[in-house]
Coordinates of N, CA, C and O in Angstrom, one line a residue:
D145 N -11.6 45.5 -39.4 CA -11.9 45.2 -40.8 C -11.1 46.5 -41.2 O -9.9 46.8 -40.8
E146 N -11.6 47.3 -42.3 CA -10.8 48.3 -43.0 C -10.9 49.4 -42.3 O -9.5 49.8 -41.7
N147 N -11.5 49.8 -41.1 CA -11.4 50.9 -39.9 C -10.2 50.3 -39.1 O -9.2 51.3 -38.8
G148 N -10.1 49.3 -38.6 CA -8.9 48.7 -37.7 C -7.7 48.8 -38.5 O -6.8 49.5 -37.9
F149 N -7.5 48.5 -40.0 CA -6.3 48.6 -40.3 C -5.8 50.1 -40.6 O -4.7 50.3 -40.3
Q150 N -6.6 51.0 -41.2 CA -6.6 52.4 -41.1 C -6.0 53.1 -39.8 O -5.1 53.9 -39.9
F151 N -6.6 52.6 -38.6 CA -6.1 52.9 -37.4 C -4.9 52.6 -37.1 O -3.9 53.2 -36.9
A152 N -4.5 51.4 -37.3 CA -3.2 50.6 -37.0 C -2.0 51.5 -37.8 O -0.8 51.7 -37.7
K153 N -2.4 51.6 -39.3 CA -1.6 52.4 -40.1 C -1.1 53.6 -39.7 O -0.2 54.1 -39.5
R154 N -2.4 54.5 -39.4 CA -2.1 55.8 -38.8 C -1.8 56.0 -37.6 O -0.6 57.0 -37.4
S155 N -1.8 55.1 -36.5 CA -1.7 55.5 -35.1 C -0.7 54.6 -34.5 O -0.1 54.9 -33.6
L156 N -0.9 53.3 -34.6 CA -0.1 52.3 -33.7 C 1.4 52.5 -33.8 O 2.0 52.2 -32.5
Q157 N 1.7 52.9 -34.8 CA 3.3 52.7 -34.7 C 3.9 54.1 -34.4 O 5.0 54.2 -33.5
K158 N 3.0 55.4 -34.2 CA 3.2 56.2 -33.3 C 3.2 56.0 -31.8 O 4.0 56.3 -30.9
L159 N 2.2 55.1 -31.4 CA 2.1 54.7 -30.0 C 2.9 53.8 -29.6 O 3.2 53.8 -28.6
F160 N 3.0 52.7 -30.5 CA 3.7 51.6 -30.1 C 4.9 51.2 -31.2 O 4.7 50.2 -31.8
P161 N 5.9 52.1 -31.4 CA 6.9 52.1 -32.4 C 7.4 50.5 -32.6 O 7.9 50.1 -31.5
G162 N 7.3 49.8 -33.8 CA 8.1 48.7 -33.9 C 7.3 47.5 -33.6 O 7.7 46.3 -33.7
V163 N 6.0 47.7 -33.0 CA 5.1 46.5 -32.6 C 4.3 46.0 -33.8 O 3.9 46.8 -34.8
A164 N 4.5 44.8 -34.2 CA 3.9 43.9 -35.1 C 2.2 44.1 -34.8 O 2.0 44.1 -33.9
V165 N 1.2 44.3 -36.1 CA 0.0 44.2 -36.1 C -0.6 43.4 -37.0 O -0.2 43.1 -38.0
F166 N -1.6 42.5 -36.6 CA -2.2 41.5 -37.5 C -3.3 41.6 -37.6 O -4.0 41.6 -36.5
F167 N -3.9 41.8 -38.7 CA -5.6 42.1 -38.8 C -6.3 40.5 -39.3 O -5.5 40.0 -39.9
S168 N -7.5 40.8 -39.4 CA -8.3 39.7 -39.6 C -9.4 40.4 -40.3 O -10.3 41.2 -39.7
G169 N -9.8 39.8 -41.5 CA -11.1 40.2 -42.1 C -11.2 41.5 -42.9 O -12.1 41.9 -43.5
V170 N -9.9 41.8 -43.3 CA -10.0 43.2 -44.4 C -10.8 42.8 -45.5 O -10.0 42.1 -46.2
N171 N -11.7 43.6 -46.2 CA -12.0 43.2 -47.6 C -11.5 43.9 -48.5 O -11.5 43.7 -49.9
D172 N -10.6 45.0 -48.5 CA -10.1 45.8 -49.7 C -8.6 45.6 -49.7 O -7.8 45.4 -49.2
Y173 N -8.5 44.5 -50.9 CA -7.1 44.2 -51.0 C -6.2 45.2 -51.5 O -5.0 44.7 -51.5
G174 N -6.7 46.3 -51.8 CA -5.8 47.3 -52.1 C -4.9 47.7 -51.0 O -3.9 48.5 -51.4
V175 N -5.2 47.5 -49.9 CA -4.3 48.0 -48.9 C -3.0 46.7 -48.3 O -2.4 47.3 -47.6
A176 N -2.9 45.8 -49.3 CA -1.6 45.1 -49.1 C -0.6 45.6 -49.6 O 0.4 45.5 -48.8
D177 N -0.6 46.5 -50.5 CA 0.9 47.6 -51.0 C 1.0 48.4 -49.7 O 2.1 48.5 -49.4
E178 N 0.1 48.9 -49.1 CA 0.0 49.6 -48.0 C 0.6 48.9 -46.6 O 1.5 49.3 -46.1
A179 N 0.3 47.9 -46.6 CA 0.4 47.1 -45.2 C 1.9 46.6 -45.5 O 2.6 46.6 -44.3
I180 N 2.4 46.4 -46.5 CA 4.0 45.9 -46.6 C 5.0 46.6 -46.3 O 6.2 46.4 -45.7
R181 N 4.5 48.0 -46.2 CA 5.7 49.3 -45.6 C 5.3 49.6 -44.3 O 6.4 50.2 -43.7
H182 N 4.6 48.8 -43.7 CA 4.4 48.7 -42.2 C 4.6 47.2 -41.7 O 4.2 46.4 -42.3
P183 N 4.9 47.2 -40.1 CA 4.8 46.0 -39.7 C 3.5 45.6 -39.7 O 2.8 45.3 -38.2
I184 N 2.5 45.6 -40.6 CA 1.2 45.2 -40.4 C 1.0 43.8 -41.5 O 1.4 44.0 -42.6
R185 N 0.1 42.9 -40.8 CA 0.1 41.6 -41.8 C -1.1 41.1 -41.4 O -1.6 41.5 -40.2
G186 N -2.0 40.1 -42.3 CA -2.9 39.7 -41.9 C -3.7 39.0 -43.0 O -3.1 38.2 -44.2
V187 N -4.9 38.7 -42.6 CA -5.6 37.7 -43.4 C -6.7 38.6 -43.9 O -7.7 39.3 -43.2
F188 N -6.9 38.6 -45.4 CA -8.0 39.1 -46.0 C -9.4 38.5 -46.3 O -9.2 37.4 -46.1
E189 N -10.3 39.0 -46.3 CA -11.6 38.3 -46.2 C -12.1 38.3 -47.5 O -12.2 39.3 -48.3
K190 N -12.5 37.1 -48.2 CA -12.9 37.0 -49.5 C -14.5 36.6 -49.6 O -15.0 35.4 -49.2
K191 N -14.9 37.6 -49.8 CA -16.5 37.2 -49.8 C -17.0 36.5 -51.0 O -16.5 36.7 -52.0
Q192 N -17.8 35.4 -50.7 CA -18.4 34.6 -52.3 C -19.5 35.4 -52.7 O -20.4 35.0 -53.1
I193 N -19.2 36.3 -53.4 CA -20.1 37.2 -54.3 C -20.6 36.2 -55.5 O -21.7 36.3 -55.6
S194 N -19.8 36.0 -56.2 CA -20.1 35.4 -57.2 C -20.7 34.1 -56.9 O -21.7 34.0 -57.9
E195 N -20.5 33.6 -55.9 CA -21.0 32.3 -55.8 C -22.6 32.4 -55.4 O -23.4 32.2 -55.5
N196 N -22.9 33.4 -54.7 CA -24.0 34.1 -53.9 C -25.0 34.7 -55.2 O -26.3 34.4 -55.0
I197 N -24.4 35.2 -56.0 CA -25.0 35.5 -57.2 C -25.7 34.5 -58.2 O -26.7 34.4 -58.4
E198 N -24.6 33.6 -58.2 CA -25.3 32.2 -59.0 C -26.4 31.7 -58.1 O -27.3 31.2 -58.5
L199 N -26.4 31.4 -56.6 CA -27.4 30.9 -55.8 C -28.5 31.7 -56.0 O -29.6 31.2 -56.5
F200 N -28.4 33.0 -56.0 CA -29.7 34.0 -56.4 C -30.1 33.7 -57.8 O -31.2 33.5 -57.9
N201 N -29.4 33.5 -58.6 CA -30.0 33.0 -60.0 C -30.5 31.8 -60.1 O -31.5 31.6 -61.0
E202 N -30.1 30.9 -59.0 CA -30.8 29.6 -59.2 C -32.2 29.5 -58.6 O -33.1 28.9 -58.9
I203 N -32.3 30.4 -57.2 CA -33.7 30.5 -56.8 C -34.6 31.4 -57.2 O -35.8 31.6 -57.0
K204 N -34.1 32.8 -57.9 CA -35.1 33.7 -58.4 C -36.1 33.4 -59.6 O -35.8 32.2 -60.3
S205 N -37.0 34.3 -59.8 CA -37.9 34.1 -60.7 C -37.3 35.2 -61.8 O -36.5 36.2 -61.6
K206 N -37.6 34.9 -63.1 CA -37.1 35.9 -64.2 C -37.3 37.2 -63.9 O -38.3 37.6 -63.4
G207 N -36.2 37.8 -64.2 CA -36.5 39.2 -64.1 C -36.2 40.0 -62.6 O -36.6 41.2 -62.2
A208 N -36.1 39.3 -61.8 CA -36.4 39.5 -60.2 C -35.0 40.4 -59.7 O -34.0 40.6 -60.4
S209 N -35.3 41.3 -58.8 CA -34.4 42.5 -58.6 C -33.9 41.9 -57.1 O -34.8 41.1 -56.7
I210 N -32.8 42.3 -56.6 CA -32.4 42.1 -55.3 C -32.2 43.3 -54.6 O -31.5 44.4 -54.9
I211 N -32.7 43.4 -53.2 CA -32.2 44.3 -52.1 C -30.5 43.9 -51.6 O -30.3 42.9 -51.4
I212 N -29.7 44.8 -51.5 CA -28.3 44.7 -51.2 C -28.4 45.8 -49.7 O -28.7 47.0 -50.1
V213 N -28.3 45.1 -48.5 CA -28.4 45.8 -47.4 C -27.2 45.9 -46.6 O -26.0 45.1 -46.7
G214 N -26.7 47.2 -46.2 CA -25.2 47.4 -45.6 C -25.3 48.4 -44.7 O -26.0 49.4 -44.7
D215 N -24.2 48.7 -43.7 CA -24.2 49.4 -42.6 C -23.6 50.7 -43.3 O -23.4 51.7 -42.3
A216 N -23.2 51.2 -44.4 CA -22.8 52.3 -44.8 C -21.2 52.9 -44.3 O -20.8 53.7 -44.2
S217 N -20.6 51.4 -43.9 CA -19.3 51.6 -43.4 C -18.3 51.4 -44.4 O -18.7 51.3 -45.9
V218 N -17.0 51.7 -44.2 CA -15.9 51.8 -45.0 C -15.9 50.3 -45.6 O -15.7 50.2 -47.0
T219 N -16.1 49.2 -44.9 CA -16.0 47.7 -45.2 C -17.2 47.7 -46.0 O -17.1 46.8 -47.3
Y220 N -18.5 48.1 -46.1 CA -19.3 48.1 -47.0 C -19.2 48.5 -48.0 O -19.4 47.8 -49.3
E221 N -18.6 49.8 -48.1 CA -18.2 50.4 -49.4 C -17.3 49.5 -50.1 O -17.6 49.6 -51.4
A222 N -16.4 48.6 -49.4 CA -15.8 47.7 -50.3 C -16.2 46.2 -51.0 O -16.1 46.2 -51.9
I223 N -17.2 46.3 -50.0 CA -17.9 45.1 -50.6 C -18.9 45.3 -51.8 O -18.8 44.7 -52.8
K224 N -19.4 46.6 -51.5 CA -20.2 47.2 -52.6 C -19.9 47.4 -53.9 O -20.3 46.9 -54.7
S225 N -18.6 47.7 -53.9 CA -17.5 47.7 -55.2 C -17.3 46.4 -55.6 O -17.6 46.4 -57.0
E226 N -17.0 45.5 -54.7 CA -17.0 44.0 -55.5 C -18.1 43.4 -55.8 O -18.3 42.8 -56.8
I227 N -19.2 43.8 -55.4 CA -20.7 43.4 -55.9 C -21.1 44.1 -57.3 O -21.4 43.2 -58.2
N228 N -20.6 45.2 -57.3 CA -21.1 45.8 -58.7 C -20.2 45.4 -59.9 O -20.6 45.4 -60.8
D229 N -19.0 45.1 -59.5 CA -17.9 44.5 -60.3 C -18.6 43.2 -60.8 O -18.5 42.8 -62.1
Q230 N -19.3 42.4 -59.9 CA -19.6 41.1 -60.3 C -21.2 41.2 -61.2 O -21.4 40.6 -62.0
L231 N -21.9 42.1 -60.7 CA -23.1 42.5 -61.3 C -22.9 42.9 -63.1 O -24.0 42.8 -63.5
L232 N -22.1 43.5 -62.9 CA -21.7 43.8 -64.6 C -21.7 42.8 -65.4 O -21.9 42.7 -66.5
L233 N -21.5 41.4 -65.0 CA -21.4 40.1 -65.5 C -22.6 39.7 -65.4 O -22.9 38.7 -66.3
H234 N -23.9 40.2 -64.9 CA -25.3 39.8 -64.8 C -26.1 40.9 -65.0 O -27.1 41.2 -64.1
P235 N -26.1 41.4 -66.2 CA -27.1 42.4 -66.7 C -28.7 42.1 -66.2 O -29.4 43.0 -66.3
E236 N -28.8 40.9 -66.2 CA -30.6 40.6 -65.8 C -30.8 40.8 -64.4 O -32.0 40.8 -64.3
I237 N -29.7 41.3 -63.6 CA -30.1 41.5 -62.3 C -29.8 42.9 -62.0 O -29.3 43.6 -62.2
T238 N -30.9 43.2 -61.4 CA -31.3 44.9 -60.9 C -30.9 44.8 -59.5 O -31.6 44.2 -58.6
A239 N -30.2 45.5 -58.8 CA -29.7 45.8 -57.5 C -30.3 47.1 -57.0 O -29.9 48.0 -57.4
I240 N -30.7 47.2 -55.9 CA -31.3 48.1 -55.1 C -30.4 48.0 -53.7 O -30.4 47.3 -52.9
Y241 N -29.9 49.2 -53.7 CA -28.7 49.5 -52.5 C -29.6 50.0 -51.4 O -30.1 51.3 -51.6
I242 N -29.7 49.3 -50.4 CA -30.2 50.3 -48.7 C -28.9 50.3 -47.8 O -28.7 49.2 -47.5
E243 N -28.6 51.2 -47.5 CA -27.5 51.5 -46.6 C -27.4 52.6 -45.8 O -28.2 53.8 -46.2
S244 N -27.3 52.2 -44.7 CA -27.6 53.3 -43.4 C -26.8 52.5 -42.1 O -27.0 51.4 -41.8
N245 N -26.4 53.6 -41.4 CA -25.9 53.1 -40.0 C -27.0 53.1 -38.9 O -26.6 53.0 -37.9
K246 N -28.4 53.7 -39.4 CA -29.2 54.0 -38.3 C -30.2 52.9 -38.8 O -30.8 52.9 -39.8
I247 N -30.7 52.1 -37.6 CA -31.6 51.0 -37.9 C -33.2 51.4 -38.4 O -33.4 50.9 -39.0
N248 N -33.6 52.6 -37.6 CA -34.5 53.0 -38.3 C -34.9 53.6 -39.7 O -35.8 53.0 -40.1
Q249 N -33.7 54.1 -40.1 CA -33.7 54.8 -41.4 C -33.7 53.3 -42.7 O -34.6 53.5 -43.4
L250 N -32.8 52.4 -42.3 CA -32.7 51.4 -43.0 C -33.9 50.3 -43.0 O -34.8 50.1 -44.0
L251 N -34.4 50.5 -41.5 CA -36.3 49.7 -41.8 C -37.1 50.5 -42.5 O -37.8 49.7 -43.3
G252 N -37.1 51.9 -42.4 CA -38.3 52.5 -42.9 C -38.0 52.5 -44.6 O -38.9 52.2 -45.2
T253 N -37.1 52.4 -45.0 CA -36.6 52.2 -46.5 C -36.9 50.9 -46.9 O -37.9 50.6 -47.9
L254 N -36.5 50.0 -46.3 CA -36.6 48.5 -46.4 C -38.0 47.8 -46.6 O -38.6 47.4 -47.7
K255 N -38.9 48.6 -45.5 CA -40.2 48.1 -45.4 C -41.6 48.8 -46.7 O -42.2 48.3 -47.1
E256 N -40.6 49.7 -47.6 CA -41.4 50.4 -48.5 C -41.0 49.6 -49.8 O -41.5 49.6 -50.7
R257 N -40.3 48.3 -49.6 CA -39.8 47.6 -51.2 C -40.5 46.3 -50.8 O -40.8 45.9 -49.8
D258 N -40.9 45.8 -52.2 CA -41.5 44.5 -52.3 C -40.5 43.4 -53.1 O -41.0 42.3 -53.6
E259 N -39.3 43.9 -53.2 CA -38.5 42.7 -53.7 C -38.6 41.2 -53.0 O -38.9 41.7 -51.6
K260 N -38.5 40.4 -53.4 CA -38.4 39.1 -52.9 C -36.8 38.5 -52.2 O -37.3 37.6 -51.6
Y261 N -36.0 39.1 -52.6 CA -34.4 38.8 -52.2 C -34.0 40.0 -51.5 O -33.9 40.9 -52.2
L262 N -32.9 39.6 -50.6 CA -32.0 40.2 -50.0 C -30.7 39.7 -49.6 O -30.8 38.7 -49.2
F263 N -29.6 40.8 -49.8 CA -28.6 40.3 -49.6 C -28.0 41.2 -48.6 O -28.0 42.0 -48.3
L264 N -27.3 40.7 -47.2 CA -26.7 41.3 -46.3 C -25.5 41.4 -46.3 O -24.7 40.3 -46.8
T265 N -24.8 42.5 -46.4 CA -23.4 42.6 -46.9 C -22.6 42.8 -45.5 O -22.3 41.7 -44.9
T266 N -22.4 43.6 -45.0 CA -22.2 44.1 -43.6 C -23.0 45.0 -43.0 O -23.5 46.1 -43.5
V267 N -23.1 44.5 -41.5 CA -24.3 45.2 -40.7 C -24.0 45.5 -39.5 O -24.7 46.1 -38.4
G268 N -22.8 45.1 -39.2 CA -22.2 45.2 -37.7 C -22.4 46.9 -37.0 O -22.2 46.7 -36.0
G269 N -22.4 47.7 -38.0 CA -22.0 49.3 -37.6 C -23.7 49.8 -37.5 O -23.5 51.2 -37.3
I270 N -24.6 49.0 -37.6 CA -25.9 49.7 -37.4 C -26.3 50.1 -35.9 O -26.2 49.4 -34.9
K271 N -26.8 51.1 -35.6 CA -27.1 51.9 -34.3 C -28.4 52.0 -34.0 O -29.3 52.3 -35.1
D272 N -29.0 52.0 -32.8 CA -30.6 52.3 -32.6 C -30.5 53.7 -32.6 O -29.8 54.6 -32.9
P273 N -31.8 54.3 -32.6 CA -32.1 55.7 -32.5 C -31.3 56.6 -31.6 O -30.9 57.8 -31.9
T274 N -30.9 55.9 -30.4 CA -29.9 56.9 -29.4 C -28.6 57.0 -30.0 O -27.8 57.7 -29.3
G275 N -28.2 56.1 -30.8 CA -27.0 56.0 -31.6 C -26.2 54.7 -30.6 O -24.7 54.6 -30.6
R276 N -26.9 54.2 -30.2 CA -26.1 52.8 -29.1 C -26.0 51.7 -30.4 O -26.9 51.5 -31.1
P277 N -24.8 51.2 -30.5 CA -24.7 50.1 -31.2 C -25.5 48.5 -30.8 O -25.9 48.7 -30.0
L278 N -26.1 48.3 -31.9 CA -26.9 47.1 -31.6 C -26.2 45.6 -32.0 O -25.3 45.7 -32.8
T279 N -26.7 44.8 -31.0 CA -26.3 43.5 -31.6 C -26.6 42.9 -33.1 O -27.5 43.0 -33.4
L280 N -25.8 42.1 -33.4 CA -25.9 41.3 -34.7 C -27.4 40.6 -34.6 O -28.4 40.9 -35.6
Q281 N -27.8 40.1 -33.7 CA -29.0 39.5 -33.6 C -30.2 40.5 -33.5 O -31.1 40.0 -34.3
Q282 N -30.0 41.4 -32.9 CA -31.2 42.6 -32.9 C -31.0 43.1 -34.5 O -32.5 43.4 -34.8
I283 N -30.1 43.5 -34.9 CA -30.3 44.1 -36.4 C -30.6 42.9 -37.2 O -31.5 43.2 -38.1
I284 N -30.3 41.8 -37.3 CA -31.0 40.7 -38.4 C -32.8 40.4 -38.0 O -33.1 40.5 -38.9
T285 N -32.8 40.2 -36.8 CA -34.1 40.0 -36.2 C -35.0 41.2 -36.8 O -35.8 41.0 -37.6
A286 N -34.8 42.3 -36.4 CA -35.3 43.5 -37.2 C -35.6 43.7 -38.6 O -36.7 44.0 -39.1
I287 N -34.3 43.4 -39.2 CA -34.3 43.3 -40.7 C -35.2 42.2 -41.2 O -36.2 42.5 -42.3
A288 N -35.3 40.9 -40.6 CA -36.2 39.9 -41.2 C -37.5 40.0 -40.7 O -38.5 39.8 -41.6
T289 N -37.8 40.9 -39.7 CA -39.3 41.3 -39.5 C -39.9 42.2 -40.4 O -41.3 42.4 -40.4
A290 N -38.9 42.9 -41.0 CA -39.3 44.3 -41.6 C -39.9 43.7 -43.1 O -40.2 44.7 -43.9
T291 N -39.3 42.5 -43.3 CA -39.2 41.9 -44.8 C -39.9 40.5 -45.1 O -39.4 40.0 -44.2
D292 N -40.5 40.4 -46.3 CA -40.9 39.2 -46.3 C -39.9 38.3 -47.3 O -40.3 37.3 -47.9
A293 N -38.8 39.3 -47.7 CA -37.6 38.8 -48.6 C -37.3 37.5 -48.0 O -36.9 37.5 -46.8
A294 N -36.7 36.8 -49.1 CA -35.6 35.6 -48.7 C -34.2 36.4 -48.4 O -34.0 36.9 -49.4
I295 N -33.8 36.3 -47.2 CA -32.5 36.8 -46.9 C -31.3 35.9 -47.0 O -31.3 34.9 -46.8
I296 N -30.4 36.4 -48.0 CA -29.2 35.5 -48.1 C -27.9 36.3 -47.4 O -27.4 37.3 -47.3
S297 N -27.4 35.7 -46.6 CA -26.3 36.2 -46.0 C -24.8 35.9 -46.4 O -24.7 34.9 -47.2
M298 N -23.8 36.7 -46.5 CA -22.3 36.3 -46.8 C -21.5 36.2 -45.7 O -20.4 36.1 -45.6
E299 N -22.0 36.1 -44.6 CA -21.4 36.2 -42.9 C -21.9 35.0 -42.1 O -23.4 34.8 -42.3
D300 N -20.9 33.9 -41.6 CA -21.6 32.9 -41.0 C -22.5 33.5 -39.6 O -23.3 33.1 -38.9
A301 N -21.8 34.7 -39.3 CA -22.0 35.2 -38.0 C -23.6 35.8 -38.3 O -24.2 36.5 -37.2
Y302 N -24.1 36.1 -39.6 CA -25.2 36.4 -39.5 C -26.8 35.7 -39.9 O -27.7 35.9 -40.0
L303 N -26.1 34.3 -39.6 CA -27.3 33.0 -39.7 C -28.2 32.8 -38.7 O -27.9 32.1 -37.7
F304 N -29.1 33.8 -38.2 CA -30.3 33.7 -37.1 C -31.4 33.5 -38.0 O -31.6 33.5 -39.2
D305 N -32.5 33.5 -37.1 CA -33.8 32.8 -37.7 C -34.2 34.0 -38.6 O -33.8 35.6 -38.2
G306 N -34.7 33.5 -39.9 CA -35.1 34.5 -40.7 C -34.1 34.5 -41.9 O -34.3 35.2 -42.9
V307 N -32.8 34.2 -41.6 CA -31.9 34.1 -42.8 C -31.9 32.7 -43.6 O -31.8 31.8 -42.8
L308 N -32.1 32.9 -44.8 CA -32.1 31.5 -45.8 C -30.5 30.9 -45.3 O -30.6 29.8 -45.3
G309 N -29.6 31.6 -45.8 CA -28.6 31.3 -45.8 C -27.5 31.6 -46.8 O -27.8 33.2 -47.3
G310 N -26.6 31.0 -47.5 CA -25.7 31.7 -48.5 C -24.5 31.1 -48.4 O -24.1 30.2 -47.6
Y311 N -23.5 31.6 -49.4 CA -22.0 31.2 -49.1 C -21.6 32.0 -48.2 O -21.7 33.2 -48.8
V312 N -20.7 31.6 -47.1 CA -20.9 32.5 -46.0 C -19.2 32.6 -45.7 O -18.6 31.6 -46.1
T313 N -18.5 33.5 -45.4 CA -17.4 33.7 -44.9 C -17.2 33.4 -43.4 O -18.6 33.5 -42.8
S314 N -16.0 32.7 -42.9 CA -15.9 32.4 -41.5 C -15.3 33.2 -40.9 O -13.9 33.2 -40.9
G315 N -15.8 34.0 -39.7 CA -14.9 35.0 -38.7 C -14.0 34.4 -38.2 O -13.1 34.5 -37.9
V316 N -14.8 33.0 -37.6 CA -14.0 32.2 -36.6 C -12.6 31.9 -37.7 O -11.2 31.9 -37.1
A317 N -12.9 31.3 -38.8 CA -11.4 30.7 -39.5 C -10.4 31.9 -39.8 O -9.3 31.4 -39.9
Q318 N -10.8 32.8 -40.1 CA -10.1 34.3 -40.1 C -9.4 34.5 -38.8 O -8.0 34.6 -39.2
G319 N -9.9 34.3 -38.0 CA -9.2 34.7 -37.0 C -8.5 33.6 -36.5 O -7.0 34.2 -36.0
Q320 N -8.4 32.2 -36.8 CA -7.7 31.3 -36.5 C -6.3 31.6 -37.6 O -5.2 31.6 -37.1
A321 N -6.6 32.0 -38.7 CA -5.5 32.3 -39.6 C -4.9 33.3 -39.3 O -3.2 33.1 -39.3
A322 N -5.2 34.3 -38.8 CA -4.6 35.7 -38.4 C -3.7 35.0 -37.0 O -2.5 35.6 -36.8
A323 N -4.1 34.3 -36.2 CA -3.5 33.9 -35.0 C -2.3 32.9 -35.5 O -1.2 33.4 -34.8
R324 N -2.4 32.2 -36.5 CA -1.2 31.5 -37.0 C -0.3 32.3 -37.4 O 1.0 32.0 -37.5
L325 N -0.6 33.2 -38.2 CA 0.6 34.4 -38.9 C 1.2 35.0 -37.3 O 2.4 34.9 -37.6
A326 N 0.0 35.1 -36.3 CA 1.2 36.0 -35.3 C 2.2 35.2 -34.7 O 2.8 35.2 -34.1
K327 N 1.6 33.9 -34.5 CA 2.4 32.8 -33.6 C 3.8 32.5 -34.4 O 4.8 32.4 -33.7
R328 N 3.6 32.5 -35.7 CA 4.8 32.2 -36.5 C 5.6 33.4 -36.4 O 6.9 33.1 -36.1
F329 N 5.2 34.6 -36.3 CA 5.8 35.9 -36.0 C 6.8 36.0 -34.9 O 8.1 36.0 -34.7
I330 N 6.3 35.5 -33.8 CA 6.6 35.2 -32.5 C 7.6 34.3 -32.6 O 9.0 34.5 -31.7
K331 N 7.5 33.1 -33.0 CA 8.5 32.1 -33.2 C 9.8 32.8 -33.7 O 10.8 32.1 -33.8

């Protein structure tokens, strides 16, 4: 995602001059202008934020608020910015952001909340108390166990037990699209 793009822009041309780089899943469309100046191309990820907000409006009770959970990564910040832009169109929704890359901190804060709805943004950067990365299933299971909220996902990779669903992006489809770009480049 964003971190991989920044690494490619900063380091790969020094390490492997002239080698093309293809990315998949970058959320920040602002990097398109940067990419064009380098041999970096790829597939941007379009989160279905407005569709998920509409879904939330369909299932929520009046005046409900929503918890938005993320791993505090660069990718999370890009998604959070998009969510904030969309929420400007929905003043009836109150958003509570819980962001951390430490599972204990995230779960502790989450357990103190009683909102009935929760959006997952990006959680792949969450680590255990020793600093080891957790699997998506471990993260989602811990979140689902810590709350009674209905969990709405924006990623198909997050559809584990305890997740209601949502309008999701497909990492597989993004990877296939990036592979097609690379294949065309090689030809």
